Structure formats: structure tokens, C-alpha cells
PDB file of C-alpha atoms in Angstrom:
ATOM      1  CA  GLU A  53     146.427 156.383  53.512  1.00 83.00           C
ATOM      2  CA  ALA A  54     145.544 157.861  56.905  1.00 82.00           C
ATOM      3  CA  GLN A  55     146.087 161.580  56.773  1.00 94.00           C
ATOM      4  CA  VAL A  56     145.154 165.080  57.838  1.00 97.00           C
ATOM      5  CA  THR A  57     144.925 167.420  54.860  1.00 97.00           C
ATOM      6  CA  GLN A  58     145.184 171.173  55.125  1.00 97.00           C
ATOM      7  CA  ASN A  59     144.521 173.687  52.382  1.00 97.00           C
ATOM      8  CA  PRO A  60     145.997 175.958  51.286  1.00 96.00           C
ATOM      9  CA  ARG A  61     149.596 175.137  52.186  1.00 96.00           C
ATOM     10  CA  TYR A  62     150.694 178.712  51.615  1.00 96.00           C
ATOM     11  CA  LEU A  63     148.750 181.957  51.500  1.00 96.00           C
ATOM     12  CA  ILE A  64     149.733 185.598  51.302  1.00 96.00           C
ATOM     13  CA  THR A  65     146.856 187.981  51.836  1.00 94.00           C
ATOM     14  CA  VAL A  66     146.033 191.434  53.140  1.00 95.00           C
ATOM     15  CA  THR A  67     144.674 192.755  56.402  1.00 96.00           C
ATOM     16  CA  GLY A  68     140.925 192.459  56.769  1.00 95.00           C
ATOM     17  CA  LYS A  69     140.252 190.025  53.933  1.00 96.00           C
ATOM     18  CA  LYS A  70     138.366 187.047  55.344  1.00 96.00           C
ATOM     19  CA  LEU A  71     140.007 183.684  54.802  1.00 97.00           C
ATOM     20  CA  THR A  72     139.373 180.049  55.635  1.00 97.00           C
ATOM     21  CA  VAL A  73     141.922 177.299  56.083  1.00 98.00           C
ATOM     22  CA  THR A  74     140.359 173.901  55.581  1.00 98.00           C
ATOM     23  CA  CYS A  75     141.275 170.751  57.470  1.00 98.00           C
ATOM     24  CA  SER A  76     140.024 167.286  56.658  1.00 98.00           C
ATOM     25  CA  GLN A  77     140.874 163.889  58.177  1.00 97.00           C
ATOM     26  CA  ASN A  78     140.037 160.425  56.856  1.00 95.00           C
ATOM     27  CA  MET A  79     140.535 158.446  60.070  1.00 94.00           C
ATOM     28  CA  ASN A  80     137.069 158.927  61.601  1.00 93.00           C
ATOM     29  CA  HIS A  81     138.648 160.743  64.539  1.00 93.00           C
ATOM     30  CA  GLU A  82     136.385 162.466  67.031  1.00 92.00           C
ATOM     31  CA  TYR A  83     138.964 164.986  68.273  1.00 93.00           C
ATOM     32  CA  MET A  84     140.370 167.766  66.101  1.00 95.00           C
ATOM     33  CA  SER A  85     142.445 170.800  66.971  1.00 96.00           C
ATOM     34  CA  TRP A  86     144.184 173.838  65.503  1.00 97.00           C
ATOM     35  CA  TYR A  87     147.611 175.141  66.534  1.00 97.00           C
ATOM     36  CA  ARG A  88     149.865 177.954  65.493  1.00 97.00           C
ATOM     37  CA  GLN A  89     153.645 177.772  65.606  1.00 96.00           C
ATOM     38  CA  ASP A  90     155.690 180.909  66.156  1.00 95.00           C
ATOM     39  CA  PRO A  91     159.449 181.282  66.743  1.00 91.00           C
ATOM     40  CA  GLY A  92     160.338 181.060  70.413  1.00 89.00           C
ATOM     41  CA  LEU A  93     156.768 180.224  71.399  1.00 92.00           C
ATOM     42  CA  GLY A  94     156.397 176.687  70.149  1.00 92.00           C
ATOM     43  CA  LEU A  95     152.955 175.364  69.314  1.00 95.00           C
ATOM     44  CA  ARG A  96     149.949 177.072  70.842  1.00 96.00           C
ATOM     45  CA  GLN A  97     146.443 175.669  70.719  1.00 95.00           C
ATOM     46  CA  ILE A  98     143.821 177.892  69.093  1.00 97.00           C
ATOM     47  CA  TYR A  99     140.617 175.825  69.217  1.00 96.00           C
ATOM     48  CA  TYR A 100     139.720 172.202  69.616  1.00 94.00           C
ATOM     49  CA  SER A 101     136.686 170.033  69.028  1.00 94.00           C
ATOM     50  CA  MET A 102     135.778 166.907  70.948  1.00 90.00           C
ATOM     51  CA  ASN A 103     133.137 165.891  68.405  1.00 90.00           C
ATOM     52  CA  VAL A 104     130.653 167.221  65.862  1.00 93.00           C
ATOM     53  CA  GLU A 105     129.091 170.513  67.003  1.00 92.00           C
ATOM     54  CA  VAL A 106     131.360 170.604  70.094  1.00 91.00           C
ATOM     55  CA  THR A 107     134.143 173.186  70.030  1.00 94.00           C
ATOM     56  CA  ASP A 108     136.128 174.959  72.723  1.00 93.00           C
ATOM     57  CA  LYS A 109     138.823 177.572  73.083  1.00 93.00           C
ATOM     58  CA  GLY A 110     142.481 176.775  73.401  1.00 92.00           C
ATOM     59  CA  ASP A 111     145.098 179.191  74.679  1.00 91.00           C
ATOM     60  CA  VAL A 112     145.028 181.738  71.820  1.00 95.00           C
ATOM     61  CA  PRO A 113     141.499 181.851  70.319  1.00 97.00           C
ATOM     62  CA  GLU A 114     141.263 185.627  69.747  1.00 96.00           C
ATOM     63  CA  GLY A 115     140.669 186.534  66.122  1.00 97.00           C
ATOM     64  CA  TYR A 116     139.753 183.006  65.045  1.00 98.00           C
ATOM     65  CA  LYS A 117     136.556 181.040  64.547  1.00 98.00           C
ATOM     66  CA  VAL A 118     135.971 177.357  63.929  1.00 97.00           C
ATOM     67  CA  SER A 119     133.065 175.093  63.128  1.00 96.00           C
ATOM     68  CA  ARG A 120     132.557 171.340  63.241  1.00 96.00           C
ATOM     69  CA  LYS A 121     129.516 170.452  61.197  1.00 97.00           C
ATOM     70  CA  GLU A 122     130.907 167.132  60.013  1.00 96.00           C
ATOM     71  CA  LYS A 123     133.227 164.716  61.715  1.00 95.00           C
ATOM     72  CA  ARG A 124     135.931 164.850  59.053  1.00 97.00           C
ATOM     73  CA  ASN A 125     136.187 168.638  58.614  1.00 98.00           C
ATOM     74  CA  PHE A 126     137.343 171.376  60.972  1.00 98.00           C
ATOM     75  CA  PRO A 127     137.886 174.681  59.142  1.00 98.00           C
ATOM     76  CA  LEU A 128     139.715 177.617  60.719  1.00 98.00           C
ATOM     77  CA  ILE A 129     138.225 180.999  59.874  1.00 98.00           C
ATOM     78  CA  LEU A 130     139.941 184.365  60.136  1.00 97.00           C
ATOM     79  CA  GLU A 131     137.123 186.892  59.759  1.00 95.00           C
ATOM     80  CA  SER A 132     139.382 189.962  59.677  1.00 96.00           C
ATOM     81  CA  PRO A 133     143.014 188.847  59.532  1.00 96.00           C
ATOM     82  CA  SER A 134     145.710 191.054  60.997  1.00 97.00           C
ATOM     83  CA  PRO A 135     149.518 190.955  60.626  1.00 97.00           C
ATOM     84  CA  ASN A 136     149.928 189.379  64.098  1.00 96.00           C
ATOM     85  CA  GLN A 137     148.174 186.295  62.724  1.00 97.00           C
ATOM     86  CA  THR A 138     151.041 185.682  60.334  1.00 97.00           C
ATOM     87  CA  SER A 139     152.159 182.231  61.416  1.00 97.00           C
ATOM     88  CA  LEU A 140     152.481 178.546  60.590  1.00 97.00           C
ATOM     89  CA  TYR A 141     149.227 176.726  61.330  1.00 98.00           C
ATOM     90  CA  PHE A 142     148.713 173.043  62.019  1.00 98.00           C
ATOM     91  CA  CYS A 143     145.550 170.997  62.189  1.00 97.00           C
ATOM     92  CA  ALA A 144     145.546 167.726  64.120  1.00 96.00           C
ATOM     93  CA  SER A 145     143.163 164.899  64.912  1.00 95.00           C
ATOM     94  CA  SER A 146     142.980 161.898  67.208  1.00 91.00           C
ATOM     95  CA  LEU A 147     140.650 159.286  68.537  1.00 86.00           C
ATOM     96  CA  LEU A 148     138.837 160.518  71.607  1.00 75.00           C
ATOM     97  CA  GLY A 149     139.215 157.397  73.725  1.00 57.00           C
ATOM     98  CA  GLY A 150     141.466 158.662  76.449  1.00 53.00           C
ATOM     99  CA  GLY A 151     140.917 162.136  75.105  1.00 53.00           C
ATOM    100  CA  ILE A 152     144.019 164.110  74.644  1.00 60.00           C
ATOM    101  CA  ARG A 153     146.024 161.053  75.730  1.00 73.00           C
ATOM    102  CA  GLN A 154     145.728 159.636  72.253  1.00 79.00           C
ATOM    103  CA  PRO A 155     148.575 160.664  69.932  1.00 85.00           C
ATOM    104  CA  GLN A 156     147.510 163.325  67.492  1.00 90.00           C
ATOM    105  CA  HIS A 157     148.047 163.107  63.756  1.00 93.00           C
ATOM    106  CA  PHE A 158     149.108 166.439  62.310  1.00 96.00           C
ATOM    107  CA  GLY A 159     148.715 167.933  58.875  1.00 97.00           C
ATOM    108  CA  ASP A 160     151.746 169.338  57.068  1.00 95.00           C
ATOM    109  CA  GLY A 161     150.934 172.921  57.963  1.00 97.00           C
ATOM    110  CA  THR A 162     149.650 176.116  56.358  1.00 98.00           C
ATOM    111  CA  ARG A 163     151.924 179.127  56.203  1.00 97.00           C
ATOM    112  CA  LEU A 164     149.887 182.332  56.349  1.00 97.00           C
ATOM    113  CA  SER A 165     151.311 185.786  55.702  1.00 97.00           C
ATOM    114  CA  ILE A 166     149.036 188.728  56.447  1.00 97.00           C
ATOM    115  CA  LEU A 167     150.320 191.989  54.969  1.00 95.00           C
TER     116      LEU A 167
ATOM    117  CA  ASP B 258     152.498 182.599  81.028  1.00 71.00           C
ATOM    118  CA  GLN B 259     154.398 179.616  79.630  1.00 79.00           C
ATOM    119  CA  GLN B 260     153.180 176.597  81.575  1.00 91.00           C
ATOM    120  CA  VAL B 261     155.459 174.205  79.710  1.00 95.00           C
ATOM    121  CA  LYS B 262     159.046 175.283  79.166  1.00 96.00           C
ATOM    122  CA  GLN B 263     161.909 173.852  77.189  1.00 96.00           C
ATOM    123  CA  ASN B 264     164.771 176.040  78.272  1.00 91.00           C
ATOM    124  CA  SER B 265     167.332 174.747  75.804  1.00 95.00           C
ATOM    125  CA  PRO B 266     166.587 176.088  72.308  1.00 95.00           C
ATOM    126  CA  SER B 267     169.139 173.730  70.796  1.00 97.00           C
ATOM    127  CA  LEU B 268     171.268 170.677  71.510  1.00 97.00           C
ATOM    128  CA  SER B 269     174.161 169.251  69.529  1.00 98.00           C
ATOM    129  CA  VAL B 270     175.240 165.612  70.012  1.00 98.00           C
ATOM    130  CA  GLN B 271     177.625 163.188  68.365  1.00 98.00           C
ATOM    131  CA  GLU B 272     176.197 160.134  66.634  1.00 97.00           C
ATOM    132  CA  GLY B 273     176.056 157.155  68.985  1.00 97.00           C
ATOM    133  CA  ARG B 274     175.986 159.270  72.131  1.00 98.00           C
ATOM    134  CA  ILE B 275     173.011 160.001  74.368  1.00 98.00           C
ATOM    135  CA  SER B 276     170.718 162.962  73.715  1.00 98.00           C
ATOM    136  CA  ILE B 277     168.848 164.357  76.715  1.00 98.00           C
ATOM    137  CA  LEU B 278     166.071 166.847  76.114  1.00 98.00           C
ATOM    138  CA  ASN B 279     164.480 168.564  79.081  1.00 98.00           C
ATOM    139  CA  CYS B 280     161.070 170.001  79.813  1.00 98.00           C
ATOM    140  CA  ASP B 281     159.670 171.767  82.881  1.00 97.00           C
ATOM    141  CA  TYR B 282     156.062 172.511  83.720  1.00 96.00           C
ATOM    142  CA  THR B 283     154.345 174.688  86.283  1.00 95.00           C
ATOM    143  CA  ASN B 284     150.729 173.467  86.302  1.00 92.00           C
ATOM    144  CA  SER B 285     150.334 170.768  88.953  1.00 92.00           C
ATOM    145  CA  MET B 286     147.082 169.648  87.277  1.00 90.00           C
ATOM    146  CA  PHE B 287     148.982 168.254  84.285  1.00 92.00           C
ATOM    147  CA  ASP B 288     148.867 164.468  84.445  1.00 90.00           C
ATOM    148  CA  TYR B 289     149.807 163.307  80.956  1.00 92.00           C
ATOM    149  CA  PHE B 290     152.840 164.238  78.920  1.00 94.00           C
ATOM    150  CA  LEU B 291     153.825 163.635  75.336  1.00 94.00           C
ATOM    151  CA  TRP B 292     156.833 164.218  73.122  1.00 97.00           C
ATOM    152  CA  TYR B 293     156.516 165.072  69.459  1.00 97.00           C
ATOM    153  CA  LYS B 294     159.208 165.292  66.801  1.00 97.00           C
ATOM    154  CA  LYS B 295     159.062 167.711  63.894  1.00 96.00           C
ATOM    155  CA  TYR B 296     161.051 167.774  60.671  1.00 96.00           C
ATOM    156  CA  PRO B 297     161.122 170.903  58.470  1.00 92.00           C
ATOM    157  CA  ALA B 298     158.105 171.319  56.179  1.00 89.00           C
ATOM    158  CA  GLU B 299     156.214 168.542  57.962  1.00 94.00           C
ATOM    159  CA  GLY B 300     153.740 168.373  60.807  1.00 95.00           C
ATOM    160  CA  PRO B 301     154.808 167.068  64.222  1.00 96.00           C
ATOM    161  CA  THR B 302     154.710 163.311  64.747  1.00 96.00           C
ATOM    162  CA  PHE B 303     154.081 161.561  68.038  1.00 94.00           C
ATOM    163  CA  LEU B 304     157.101 159.999  69.693  1.00 96.00           C
ATOM    164  CA  ILE B 305     156.346 158.792  73.217  1.00 96.00           C
ATOM    165  CA  SER B 306     154.117 159.623  76.162  1.00 94.00           C
ATOM    166  CA  ILE B 307     153.913 159.102  79.903  1.00 95.00           C
ATOM    167  CA  SER B 308     151.178 159.239  82.484  1.00 92.00           C
ATOM    168  CA  SER B 309     151.745 160.804  85.879  1.00 92.00           C
ATOM    169  CA  ILE B 310     151.214 157.420  87.535  1.00 92.00           C
ATOM    170  CA  LYS B 311     154.538 156.323  86.042  1.00 94.00           C
ATOM    171  CA  ASP B 312     158.014 157.740  86.304  1.00 95.00           C
ATOM    172  CA  LYS B 313     159.485 156.093  83.225  1.00 97.00           C
ATOM    173  CA  ASN B 314     158.358 154.863  79.845  1.00 97.00           C
ATOM    174  CA  GLU B 315     160.524 153.227  77.184  1.00 97.00           C
ATOM    175  CA  ASP B 316     160.057 152.649  73.493  1.00 96.00           C
ATOM    176  CA  GLY B 317     163.119 151.349  71.707  1.00 97.00           C
ATOM    177  CA  ARG B 318     165.825 154.012  71.743  1.00 97.00           C
ATOM    178  CA  PHE B 319     163.515 156.537  73.396  1.00 98.00           C
ATOM    179  CA  THR B 320     162.880 156.811  77.136  1.00 98.00           C
ATOM    180  CA  VAL B 321     160.903 159.472  78.924  1.00 98.00           C
ATOM    181  CA  PHE B 322     161.444 160.143  82.611  1.00 98.00           C
ATOM    182  CA  LEU B 323     158.992 162.046  84.801  1.00 97.00           C
ATOM    183  CA  ASN B 324     159.878 163.681  88.122  1.00 97.00           C
ATOM    184  CA  LYS B 325     156.572 164.934  89.487  1.00 96.00           C
ATOM    185  CA  SER B 326     158.006 166.570  92.580  1.00 96.00           C
ATOM    186  CA  ALA B 327     160.324 168.665  90.432  1.00 97.00           C
ATOM    187  CA  LYS B 328     157.699 169.115  87.692  1.00 97.00           C
ATOM    188  CA  HIS B 329     160.313 167.994  85.212  1.00 97.00           C
ATOM    189  CA  LEU B 330     160.451 165.489  82.409  1.00 97.00           C
ATOM    190  CA  SER B 331     163.218 164.456  80.098  1.00 98.00           C
ATOM    191  CA  LEU B 332     163.543 162.518  76.866  1.00 98.00           C
ATOM    192  CA  HIS B 333     166.583 160.295  76.435  1.00 98.00           C
ATOM    193  CA  ILE B 334     167.624 159.049  72.999  1.00 98.00           C
ATOM    194  CA  VAL B 335     170.205 156.281  73.029  1.00 97.00           C
ATOM    195  CA  PRO B 336     172.053 155.871  70.767  1.00 97.00           C
ATOM    196  CA  SER B 337     171.481 159.100  68.849  1.00 98.00           C
ATOM    197  CA  GLN B 338     171.375 158.884  65.071  1.00 98.00           C
ATOM    198  CA  PRO B 339     171.665 161.607  62.410  1.00 97.00           C
ATOM    199  CA  GLY B 340     168.040 160.927  61.429  1.00 97.00           C
ATOM    200  CA  ASP B 341     167.017 162.048  64.923  1.00 98.00           C
ATOM    201  CA  SER B 342     167.964 165.624  63.985  1.00 98.00           C
ATOM    202  CA  ALA B 343     164.682 167.526  64.310  1.00 97.00           C
ATOM    203  CA  VAL B 344     162.756 169.858  66.591  1.00 97.00           C
ATOM    204  CA  TYR B 345     161.400 168.127  69.699  1.00 98.00           C
ATOM    205  CA  PHE B 346     158.341 169.427  71.517  1.00 97.00           C
ATOM    206  CA  CYS B 347     157.086 168.318  74.880  1.00 97.00           C
ATOM    207  CA  ALA B 348     153.382 168.716  75.601  1.00 94.00           C
ATOM    208  CA  ALA B 349     151.181 168.375  78.648  1.00 93.00           C
ATOM    209  CA  SER B 350     147.508 167.876  79.382  1.00 89.00           C
ATOM    210  CA  GLY B 351     145.307 167.493  82.442  1.00 84.00           C
ATOM    211  CA  GLY B 352     142.967 169.281  84.782  1.00 73.00           C
ATOM    212  CA  THR B 353     139.462 170.391  83.986  1.00 71.00           C
ATOM    213  CA  SER B 354     140.104 171.409  80.370  1.00 70.00           C
ATOM    214  CA  TYR B 355     139.931 167.906  79.002  1.00 72.00           C
ATOM    215  CA  GLY B 356     140.791 168.731  75.400  1.00 82.00           C
ATOM    216  CA  LYS B 357     143.536 171.290  75.948  1.00 86.00           C
ATOM    217  CA  LEU B 358     147.127 170.477  75.138  1.00 89.00           C
ATOM    218  CA  THR B 359     149.986 172.812  76.077  1.00 92.00           C
ATOM    219  CA  PHE B 360     153.285 172.627  74.203  1.00 94.00           C
ATOM    220  CA  GLY B 361     156.745 173.840  75.067  1.00 95.00           C
ATOM    221  CA  GLN B 362     158.820 176.058  72.799  1.00 95.00           C
ATOM    222  CA  GLY B 363     160.739 173.196  71.269  1.00 96.00           C
ATOM    223  CA  THR B 364     164.403 172.110  71.222  1.00 97.00           C
ATOM    224  CA  ILE B 365     166.358 171.745  67.987  1.00 97.00           C
ATOM    225  CA  LEU B 366     168.405 168.553  68.168  1.00 98.00           C
ATOM    226  CA  THR B 367     171.342 168.148  65.791  1.00 98.00           C
ATOM    227  CA  VAL B 368     173.103 164.789  65.694  1.00 98.00           C
ATOM    228  CA  HIS B 369     176.471 164.952  63.967  1.00 96.00           C
ATOM    229  CA  PRO B 370     177.849 161.896  62.113  1.00 93.00           C
TER     230      PRO B 370
END
């Protein structure tokens, strides 16, 4: 089954404790992206990757890091989480042909609470 | 600076009637627009898209209209069904940042039986 898998689905942690949210896709997609969803703000893009070893900032990259060492994986790293990073996070992937014009497949989300 | 705006947080419609969801954008470099639907506890799923070279695109019960001069797009659902109840996001891309996608705040659609 074609899917984007995020782990963990839920996490409660404390300020300053480094964490990683993993994202894996099995569709051989070149493009992957991370978003956060907050009430009243919709979805905002954090980082995206056009292919292996190619990453770029979205609209809200501060406080986050990403890496794309393999095509299927695109982990989101919070080196020193803060309470304002409490949010619902989504990973997505798509074929690159047409770039962002291709529909993205989203994971089911990771709810992070930073205390 | 919200470049894509959905000014109606919610919309309530009777089953069988038309649902119209609206979206405005400010960046004239946007040239491709998409609508996504999201159910609770799930990720968004793609619904329909439109390129700026068109002013209308249809897919079954869903039609998206684009008015470039007004920087406005709308999603029409006819007829509306209770299963259409979800959050709808419009999104836009274009310009020099090839991989960036900007979403609106979302509109909660409720279709009553």
C-alpha cells in the first residue's frame, strides 16, 4: 500500500530535549516536505526537499532541521524544542515531475506537545 | 503575512445543495492552485487543482474556478453530501521558489442530512 509513515504519532516532551520525528514513504517520490498545522493559521511549510541531499526552507524553518540522505526518508529534527513548537506536524511526498504541481500524499500527522 | 486567505472559518450547508468555498491570494507570482480535504485524525488528501492558464477545472461533483484579476478562487461542490464534511484547504505555488507551497487557514464544511 502506498503510504507516508510518520513516527511517533504522539509525543509529550520537555523544553530543550532533542527529538526527531521520522517520515518514510514507499512510493519512490523525489519531493518531500514538512508542515505544521496550528489553529487559525492552517498548514505552514517548514522545509522541503526536491531530492536526495537537496533541502530548502519553507515559510517557518526556525528551530527545525532536516536531512535527506535517502530518497525514502525525511526526518524532522528539533534540536532544542520550545513550547511554541507544540503543534500538529505533517510529512508529505510527491513525484517531482511538474514539481509542486503533483498532488502530495500526506502522513497521518504527529502531535507534539512541548512542556 | 498570509499570502493565501480563506476568510470563512466555517460553512454549513444542507445535503443536496451547493457548497462554495472561497480562497483569496495576494502573490501575483502564484500560478498553480490546489484544494485539499482533511478529516479529523488524518492527513490532508488532494481534491482538485487548477493552473493559471485555465479559469475552470471540473472533477465529478467538484469544480474549481479561478479569477486571476481578482486573485480569487473558489471550490464548488454539487450536490453536497454528508461525507463531504471536513476541513478544506486551498494552496498555491509559483514564482522562483519552485518547491514552496502556501496554504490557507482552512474552512470547516459541515453538510447536514
